[in-house]
Coordinates of C-alpha atoms and ligand atoms in Angstrom, one line a residue:
M1062 CA 58.8 -69.6 108.3
Q1063 CA 61.2 -67.1 109.9
D1064 CA 59.8 -63.9 111.5
D1065 CA 61.3 -61.6 108.9
E1066 CA 59.8 -63.8 106.1
I1067 CA 56.4 -63.5 107.7
V1068 CA 56.7 -59.7 107.8
F1069 CA 57.8 -59.8 104.2
C1070 CA 54.9 -62.0 103.1
H1071 CA 52.5 -59.8 105.0
Q1072 CA 53.8 -56.7 103.2
L1073 CA 53.5 -58.5 99.9
G1074 CA 50.0 -59.6 100.6
R1075 CA 49.1 -56.0 101.5
A1076 CA 50.6 -54.6 98.4
M1077 CA 49.2 -57.1 95.9
P1078 CA 47.1 -57.3 93.9
W1079 CA 47.1 -53.6 93.1
F1080 CA 43.8 -52.5 91.7
G1081 CA 42.2 -49.2 91.2
M1082 CA 38.5 -49.3 90.2
D1083 CA 36.2 -46.6 88.9
I1084 CA 32.6 -47.7 88.9
G1085 CA 30.9 -45.2 86.6
G1086 CA 27.4 -44.7 85.4
T1087 CA 28.0 -46.7 82.3
L1088 CA 31.4 -48.4 82.4
T1089 CA 33.5 -49.8 85.2
K1090 CA 37.2 -49.2 84.7
L1091 CA 39.8 -51.4 86.4
V1092 CA 43.5 -50.5 86.4
Y1093 CA 45.8 -53.4 87.5
F1094 CA 49.4 -53.0 88.4
E1095 CA 51.3 -56.2 87.6
P1096 CA 54.7 -56.2 89.4
K1097 CA 57.4 -57.5 87.1
D1098 CA 60.2 -57.5 89.6
I1099 CA 58.9 -60.4 91.7
T1100 CA 61.8 -62.1 93.4
P1101 CA 61.9 -65.9 93.9
D1102 CA 61.3 -65.3 97.7
E1103 CA 58.2 -63.3 96.8
Q1104 CA 57.0 -66.0 94.4
D1105 CA 57.2 -68.5 97.3
C1106 CA 55.1 -66.2 99.4
E1107 CA 52.5 -65.4 96.8
A1108 CA 49.3 -67.1 97.5
G1109 CA 47.9 -69.4 94.7
I1110 CA 44.8 -67.3 94.5
L1111 CA 46.7 -64.1 93.8
R1112 CA 48.9 -65.9 91.2
N1113 CA 45.8 -67.2 89.4
I1114 CA 44.2 -63.8 89.4
R1115 CA 47.3 -62.2 88.0
R1116 CA 47.5 -64.8 85.3
Y1117 CA 43.8 -64.6 84.4
L1118 CA 44.0 -60.8 84.0
T1119 CA 47.2 -60.6 82.1
K1120 CA 46.9 -63.6 79.8
N1121 CA 43.4 -62.6 78.5
S1122 CA 42.0 -59.6 76.8
A1123 CA 38.3 -60.5 77.0
Y1124 CA 36.4 -61.4 80.1
G1125 CA 32.8 -62.5 80.3
K1126 CA 30.3 -60.8 78.1
T1127 CA 31.4 -57.2 78.2
G1128 CA 34.9 -57.2 79.8
H1129 CA 37.8 -56.0 77.7
R1130 CA 41.5 -55.2 78.3
D1131 CA 42.6 -52.3 76.2
T1132 CA 46.0 -53.8 75.4
H1133 CA 47.0 -50.8 73.3
L1134 CA 47.0 -48.7 76.4
Q1135 CA 49.2 -50.9 78.5
M1136 CA 52.0 -49.1 80.2
D1137 CA 55.2 -51.1 80.8
N1138 CA 58.2 -50.5 83.0
V1139 CA 56.3 -48.1 85.3
E1140 CA 57.5 -47.5 88.9
I1141 CA 54.9 -47.3 91.6
R1142 CA 56.1 -47.0 95.2
K1143 CA 59.5 -48.6 94.4
R1144 CA 58.0 -51.5 92.5
R1145 CA 58.4 -51.9 88.8
G1146 CA 55.8 -53.4 86.5
S1147 CA 53.0 -53.0 84.0
L1148 CA 49.7 -51.2 84.2
H1149 CA 46.8 -53.0 82.6
F1150 CA 43.6 -51.2 81.6
I1151 CA 40.3 -53.2 81.7
R1152 CA 36.7 -52.1 81.4
F1153 CA 33.3 -53.7 81.5
Q1154 CA 29.7 -52.5 81.6
T1155 CA 28.6 -51.4 85.1
T1156 CA 25.3 -53.3 84.4
D1157 CA 27.5 -56.5 84.5
M1158 CA 28.6 -55.9 88.1
G1159 CA 26.7 -59.0 89.3
N1160 CA 28.7 -61.1 86.9
F1161 CA 31.9 -59.5 87.9
L1162 CA 31.3 -60.2 91.5
S1163 CA 30.4 -63.8 90.7
L1164 CA 33.6 -64.2 88.7
A1165 CA 35.6 -62.6 91.5
K1166 CA 34.1 -65.0 94.0
Q1167 CA 34.7 -68.0 91.7
K1168 CA 38.4 -66.9 91.4
G1169 CA 38.7 -67.1 95.2
M1170 CA 38.7 -63.4 96.0
A1171 CA 36.3 -63.9 98.9
E1172 CA 39.0 -65.9 100.7
L1173 CA 41.5 -63.1 100.5
V1174 CA 39.8 -60.5 102.7
T1175 CA 41.1 -57.7 100.5
T1176 CA 40.5 -54.0 100.3
V1177 CA 40.1 -52.5 96.9
C1178 CA 40.5 -48.8 96.2
A1179 CA 37.4 -47.6 94.4
T1180 CA 35.9 -44.4 93.0
G1181 CA 32.9 -43.3 91.0
G1182 CA 29.3 -43.4 92.1
G1183 CA 29.3 -47.2 92.1
A1184 CA 31.8 -47.3 94.9
F1185 CA 29.0 -46.1 97.1
K1186 CA 26.2 -47.9 95.3
F1187 CA 27.8 -51.4 95.2
E1188 CA 29.8 -51.2 98.5
K1189 CA 27.4 -53.6 100.3
D1190 CA 27.5 -56.1 97.4
F1191 CA 31.3 -56.2 97.5
R1192 CA 31.3 -56.8 101.2
D1193 CA 28.5 -59.4 101.2
Q1194 CA 29.4 -61.3 98.1
V1195 CA 33.2 -61.3 97.9
N1196 CA 34.2 -60.2 101.4
M1197 CA 35.9 -57.1 99.9
K1198 CA 36.1 -53.7 101.6
L1199 CA 36.1 -50.7 99.3
A1200 CA 38.4 -47.8 100.2
K1201 CA 36.4 -45.0 98.6
F1202 CA 38.0 -42.0 97.0
D1203 CA 36.4 -39.1 95.3
E1204 CA 36.1 -39.4 91.6
L1205 CA 37.3 -35.9 90.7
D1206 CA 40.3 -36.0 93.1
T1207 CA 41.4 -39.3 91.5
L1208 CA 40.7 -38.1 88.0
I1209 CA 43.3 -35.3 88.4
K1210 CA 45.8 -37.6 90.1
G1211 CA 45.5 -40.1 87.3
I1212 CA 45.9 -37.5 84.6
L1213 CA 49.1 -36.0 86.1
F1214 CA 50.6 -39.5 86.7
A1215 CA 49.8 -40.7 83.1
D1216 CA 51.2 -37.5 81.6
M1217 CA 54.4 -37.8 83.6
H1218 CA 55.0 -41.4 82.6
N1219 CA 54.0 -41.1 78.9
V1220 CA 55.4 -38.3 76.7
T1221 CA 52.8 -39.0 74.1
E1222 CA 49.9 -39.0 76.5
C1223 CA 48.7 -35.5 75.6
Y1224 CA 47.8 -34.4 72.1
Y1225 CA 46.0 -31.8 70.1
Y1226 CA 44.8 -31.4 66.5
E1227 CA 47.0 -29.3 64.3
N1228 CA 45.1 -27.0 61.9
A1229 CA 41.9 -27.7 63.8
R1230 CA 40.0 -25.2 61.6
E1231 CA 40.3 -27.6 58.7
I1232 CA 38.5 -30.6 60.1
I1233 CA 39.1 -32.8 57.1
K1234 CA 42.9 -32.2 57.0
T1235 CA 43.5 -31.8 60.7
E1236 CA 46.1 -34.2 62.3
K1237 CA 46.9 -35.5 65.7
R1238 CA 50.1 -34.1 67.3
A1239 CA 51.8 -34.6 70.6
F1240 CA 51.4 -31.7 73.1
N1241 CA 53.9 -30.9 75.8
F1242 CA 51.7 -30.9 79.0
S1243 CA 54.6 -30.6 81.4
Q1244 CA 53.4 -27.2 82.6
P1245 CA 49.7 -28.1 82.9
F1246 CA 48.3 -25.5 85.3
P1247 CA 45.9 -23.9 85.0
F1248 CA 43.6 -26.0 82.7
I1249 CA 39.9 -26.6 82.2
L1250 CA 39.1 -30.3 82.5
V1251 CA 36.0 -31.6 80.8
N1252 CA 35.1 -35.2 81.8
V1253 CA 32.6 -36.6 79.3
G1254 CA 31.3 -39.8 80.9
S1255 CA 27.6 -40.7 81.2
G1256 CA 27.2 -37.0 82.1
V1257 CA 29.7 -34.2 82.0
S1258 CA 31.7 -32.6 84.8
I1259 CA 33.7 -29.4 84.1
L1260 CA 36.6 -28.5 86.5
A1261 CA 39.0 -25.6 86.7
V1262 CA 42.3 -27.1 87.8
Y1263 CA 44.9 -24.8 89.3
G1264 CA 47.3 -27.3 90.9
P1265 CA 47.5 -31.0 91.8
D1266 CA 45.4 -30.4 94.9
N1267 CA 43.7 -27.3 93.9
Y1268 CA 40.6 -27.4 91.7
K1269 CA 36.9 -26.5 91.6
R1270 CA 34.0 -28.1 89.8
I1271 CA 32.7 -25.1 87.9
S1272 CA 29.9 -26.7 85.8
G1273 CA 28.4 -29.8 84.3
T1274 CA 25.7 -31.0 82.0
S1275 CA 23.5 -34.0 81.9
L1276 CA 23.8 -34.1 78.1
G1277 CA 26.8 -36.3 77.9
G1278 CA 28.0 -39.7 76.6
G1279 CA 25.0 -41.5 78.1
T1280 CA 22.7 -39.1 76.2
F1281 CA 24.4 -39.7 72.9
L1282 CA 24.2 -43.5 73.4
G1283 CA 20.7 -43.5 74.7
L1284 CA 19.3 -41.2 72.0
C1285 CA 21.2 -43.1 69.3
C1286 CA 19.8 -46.4 70.4
L1287 CA 16.3 -44.9 70.4
L1288 CA 16.6 -43.2 67.0
T1289 CA 18.5 -45.8 65.0
G1290 CA 17.9 -49.1 66.8
C1291 CA 21.6 -49.7 67.4
T1292 CA 22.6 -51.5 70.6
T1293 CA 26.2 -50.6 71.3
F1294 CA 28.5 -47.6 71.5
E1295 CA 30.7 -49.0 68.8
E1296 CA 27.8 -49.5 66.4
A1297 CA 26.5 -45.9 67.2
I1298 CA 29.9 -44.5 66.3
Q1299 CA 30.2 -46.6 63.1
L1300 CA 26.8 -45.3 62.0
A1301 CA 27.7 -41.7 62.8
T1302 CA 30.9 -42.0 60.8
K1303 CA 28.8 -42.7 57.6
G1304 CA 26.1 -40.1 58.2
D1305 CA 25.5 -36.5 57.5
N1306 CA 24.1 -34.2 60.1
R1307 CA 23.2 -31.5 57.6
K1308 CA 20.2 -33.6 56.4
V1309 CA 18.9 -33.5 60.0
D1310 CA 19.9 -30.2 61.4
K1311 CA 18.8 -26.7 60.2
L1312 CA 21.8 -24.7 59.1
V1313 CA 22.2 -21.0 59.1
K1314 CA 21.9 -21.0 55.3
D1315 CA 18.7 -23.0 55.5
I1316 CA 17.3 -19.9 57.4
Y1317 CA 19.3 -17.0 55.8
G1318 CA 19.9 -18.5 52.4
G1319 CA 23.6 -17.9 53.1
D1320 CA 25.9 -16.5 55.8
Y1321 CA 24.6 -14.3 58.6
N1322 CA 27.6 -12.0 58.2
R1323 CA 26.9 -9.4 60.8
F1324 CA 27.7 -11.8 63.6
G1325 CA 30.1 -14.0 61.8
L1326 CA 27.8 -16.9 61.4
T1327 CA 28.7 -18.8 58.3
G1328 CA 25.9 -20.5 56.3
D1329 CA 27.2 -24.0 57.1
L1330 CA 26.9 -23.5 60.8
V1331 CA 24.2 -25.5 62.6
A1332 CA 21.5 -23.0 63.6
S1333 CA 19.2 -25.6 65.1
S1334 CA 20.1 -29.2 65.9
F1335 CA 17.5 -31.6 64.5
G1336 CA 15.7 -28.5 63.2
Q1337 CA 14.6 -30.2 59.9
M1338 CA 13.0 -33.2 61.5
H1339 CA 9.6 -31.6 61.9
I1340 CA 9.2 -31.6 58.1
N1341 CA 7.7 -34.9 56.8
D1342 CA 9.6 -35.1 53.6
K1343 CA 12.9 -34.5 55.3
R1344 CA 12.1 -36.9 58.0
S1345 CA 11.3 -39.7 55.6
S1346 CA 14.6 -39.2 53.6
V1347 CA 17.1 -39.3 56.5
S1348 CA 19.0 -42.5 57.2
R1349 CA 20.0 -44.1 60.5
E1350 CA 23.5 -43.0 59.8
D1351 CA 22.4 -39.3 59.4
L1352 CA 20.5 -39.5 62.7
A1353 CA 23.5 -41.0 64.5
N1354 CA 25.8 -38.3 63.1
A1355 CA 23.4 -35.5 64.1
T1356 CA 23.1 -36.9 67.6
L1357 CA 26.9 -37.0 67.9
V1358 CA 27.3 -33.5 66.6
T1359 CA 24.5 -32.1 68.8
I1360 CA 25.9 -33.6 72.0
T1361 CA 29.5 -32.7 71.1
N1362 CA 28.7 -29.1 70.1
N1363 CA 26.8 -28.5 73.3
I1364 CA 29.7 -29.8 75.4
G1365 CA 32.1 -27.6 73.4
S1366 CA 30.0 -24.6 73.8
I1367 CA 29.7 -25.0 77.6
A1368 CA 33.4 -25.8 77.9
R1369 CA 34.4 -22.7 76.0
M1370 CA 32.2 -20.5 78.2
C1371 CA 33.8 -22.0 81.3
A1372 CA 37.3 -21.4 79.9
L1373 CA 36.4 -17.7 79.1
N1374 CA 35.0 -17.2 82.6
E1375 CA 38.0 -18.6 84.3
K1376 CA 40.4 -16.9 81.8
I1377 CA 42.1 -20.3 81.0
D1378 CA 43.3 -21.2 77.6
K1379 CA 43.9 -25.0 77.8
V1380 CA 40.8 -27.2 77.7
V1381 CA 41.5 -30.9 78.3
F1382 CA 38.8 -33.3 77.3
V1383 CA 38.7 -36.8 78.8
G1384 CA 36.1 -39.6 79.4
N1385 CA 35.1 -42.7 77.4
F1386 CA 32.7 -40.7 75.2
L1387 CA 35.9 -39.9 73.3
R1388 CA 36.8 -43.6 72.8
V1389 CA 37.1 -44.5 69.1
N1390 CA 35.4 -41.2 68.5
P1391 CA 37.7 -38.9 66.4
I1392 CA 34.6 -37.1 65.0
S1393 CA 33.9 -35.5 68.4
M1394 CA 37.5 -34.8 69.2
K1395 CA 38.0 -33.0 65.9
L1396 CA 34.8 -31.1 66.4
L1397 CA 35.8 -30.1 69.9
A1398 CA 39.3 -29.0 68.8
Y1399 CA 37.6 -27.0 66.0
A1400 CA 35.1 -25.4 68.3
M1401 CA 37.8 -24.3 70.8
E1402 CA 40.1 -22.9 68.1
F1403 CA 37.4 -21.2 65.9
W1404 CA 35.2 -19.6 68.5
S1405 CA 38.2 -18.3 70.5
N1406 CA 39.9 -16.9 67.4
G1407 CA 42.8 -19.2 68.1
T1408 CA 43.4 -18.2 71.7
M1409 CA 42.1 -21.5 73.2
K1410 CA 43.3 -25.0 72.6
G1411 CA 41.5 -28.3 72.9
L1412 CA 43.7 -31.1 74.3
F1413 CA 43.1 -34.8 74.6
L1414 CA 44.7 -37.7 76.5
E1415 CA 45.4 -41.3 75.3
H1416 CA 44.0 -43.1 78.4
E1417 CA 40.7 -41.3 77.9
G1418 CA 38.4 -42.8 80.5
Y1419 CA 40.9 -44.5 82.8
F1420 CA 42.3 -41.7 84.9
G1421 CA 39.8 -42.0 87.8
A1422 CA 40.8 -45.7 88.2
L1423 CA 44.5 -44.9 87.7
G1424 CA 44.4 -42.2 90.3
C1425 CA 42.6 -44.5 92.7
L1426 CA 45.3 -47.2 92.3
L1427 CA 47.9 -44.5 93.2
Q1428 CA 46.1 -44.0 96.5
F1429 CA 46.9 -47.5 97.5
N1430 CA 49.5 -47.4 100.3
G1431 CA 50.1 -48.6 103.8
E1432 CA 47.6 -46.2 105.3
L1433 CA 44.6 -47.7 103.7
A1434 CA 42.8 -47.8 107.0
A1435 CA 42.6 -44.0 107.0
A1436 CA 40.8 -44.2 103.6
L1437 CA 38.3 -46.8 104.7
N1438 CA 36.2 -43.8 104.7
E1439 CA 33.8 -43.5 107.5
S1440 CA 34.6 -39.9 106.8
L1441 CA 33.9 -39.7 103.1
D1442 CA 30.3 -39.3 102.5
H1443 CA 28.2 -37.6 99.8
S1444 CA 28.0 -34.2 101.6
P1445 CA 30.2 -31.3 100.6
P1446 CA 32.9 -30.2 103.1
P1447 CA 31.8 -27.3 105.3
N1448 CA 31.9 -23.8 103.9
T1449 CA 31.8 -24.9 100.2
T1450 CA 28.9 -24.7 97.8
P1451 CA 28.0 -27.9 96.1
Q1452 CA 29.8 -26.8 92.9
Q1453 CA 33.0 -25.8 94.7
C1454 CA 35.4 -28.2 96.4
V1455 CA 39.1 -27.4 96.7
A1456 CA 40.9 -30.6 97.4
E1457 CA 42.9 -31.0 100.5
P1458 CA 46.6 -31.5 99.9
S1459 CA 47.2 -35.3 100.2
K1460 CA 50.3 -36.8 101.7
E1461 CA 51.2 -38.5 98.5
T1462 CA 50.3 -36.7 95.3
A1463 CA 51.2 -37.7 91.8
S1464 CA 53.5 -34.8 91.5
S1465 CA 55.5 -35.6 94.6
A1466 CA 55.4 -39.4 95.1
D1467 CA 55.6 -40.6 91.6
K1468 CA 58.2 -38.5 89.8
P1469 CA 58.7 -39.0 86.1
N1470 CA 61.3 -41.6 85.3
D1471 CA 63.2 -41.6 82.1
S1472 CA 63.4 -45.3 81.9
T1473 CA 59.6 -45.9 81.9
T1474 CA 57.9 -46.7 78.6
R1475 CA 56.9 -43.7 76.7
Ligands
ADP197 N1 31.9 -50.0 75.2 C1 31.1 -48.9 75.6 N2 29.9 -49.2 76.1 C2 29.2 -48.1 76.6 N3 29.5 -46.9 76.5 C3 30.7 -46.6 75.9 C4 31.6 -47.6 75.5 N4 32.7 -47.0 75.0 C5 32.5 -45.7 75.1 N5 31.3 -45.4 75.7 C6 30.9 -44.0 75.9 O1 31.5 -43.6 77.1 C7 30.5 -43.1 78.1 C8 30.9 -43.5 79.5 O2 32.1 -42.9 79.7 P1 32.9 -43.1 81.1 O3 34.0 -42.1 81.1 O4 33.3 -44.5 81.2 O5 31.8 -42.6 82.1 P2 31.1 -43.3 83.4 O6 32.1 -43.2 84.4 O7 29.9 -42.5 83.6 O8 30.7 -44.8 83.0 C9 29.2 -43.8 77.6 O9 28.1 -43.0 78.0 C10 29.4 -43.8 76.1 O10 29.0 -42.6 75.5
PAZ198 C1 27.1 -37.2 88.5 C2 28.4 -37.3 87.7 C3 29.5 -36.6 88.4 C4 28.7 -38.8 87.6 O1 29.9 -39.0 86.8 P1 29.9 -40.0 85.5 O2 29.6 -41.4 86.0 O3 28.9 -39.5 84.5 O4 31.3 -39.9 84.9 C5 28.2 -36.7 86.2 O5 27.3 -37.5 85.5 C6 27.8 -35.3 86.2 O6 28.5 -34.4 86.6 N1 26.6 -35.0 85.6 C7 26.1 -33.7 85.3 C8 25.4 -33.1 86.4 C9 25.1 -31.6 86.1 O7 26.0 -30.8 86.5 O8 24.1 -31.3 85.5

């Protein structure tokens, strides 16, 4: 092999495979960039192992017991650092990490001595397992930094990424509509994962974490499993779709006999979540579906209420909800859209994004560049930077942000 070929192959090896991984409290999200502009020379250089991994990921949509590729979210013809290709979105249960590592080992990853960009709590928790079992180093990035980078990138490359619910006050009739998010700042960002983080975002590298709550997607799923005996998120959502929270909750009209007019509380408003369940007769007449629906409504309303207070406090009118709690969950999205609109008298807007829970992993993938060594973060630990409170962390401007490095490109798939 000629010298220049060796350099070329070295660069290719460094650049591929391109993964971003978000190892969350419940789900691990993997975003994989599949280059589609591979030249015959590159094909000659590409190691068999890499080729096999690429084929395995892109030719299947189910992996092991809990792995899924969300094919409907695939983004084609995307340019990342002068390479053109497709972005694939894959998730599996974080409890399956052992199986994932075994599979990675079986596919030969341990022989590649690769570095993978990772974020989420699991990037810390599983770092040693990655090193010991598959010889992989994790370049760790902060989950809130990458979340914002991922959102900005996805919105720039997909005109229908952001949407809202038109006529949100009429929950039954309300319809999904595209929202122009090209001037995003400032916005409140509510990430509903296992727990909930709430950020005020003022610019690509300027945000603060203003609040959070432990009553999040993990709470919904956990309580639903306890109350109904269901075992999966999909089952919990299906049950909730057929249930009626009004048989479980105590409404304003159950207390007032009608509206509480003085403060604008209509009779149908939930006064007390699960407030009827101390009554024997009521308890024996509710169904699993009602309990699932009431659990979903309780968690969603609480998140909506905290998000609205945060938006009021920060004087921001756009509230963007993300996280996998919203996956296949229009009930919650419509409720959140309603809550933002109704309680603000139409001055606030709830917004949603198609790639829901993948932004951390996507933002992480975008961090992959020639300076990985710098990110092999001896420097990134769990402590806040000096002179900040634990809730407040304004991100340092990075060399390569979604807004500067990956400009929107008209020819990408929308
Ligand atoms: N297939 C699934 N399995 C488990 N939880 C799911 C699934 N799909 C959606 N969810 C919901 O998404 C939440 C996790 O959201 P996610 O944004 O991935 O957070 P995390 O990073 O904490 O794992 C779960 O708590 C649950 O409410
Ligand atoms: C600790 C977390 C950032 C982890 O993120 P997750 O895996 O839940 O997406 C999040 O669960 C959270 O912000 N919890 C709420 C903590 C609180 O403010 O009460």
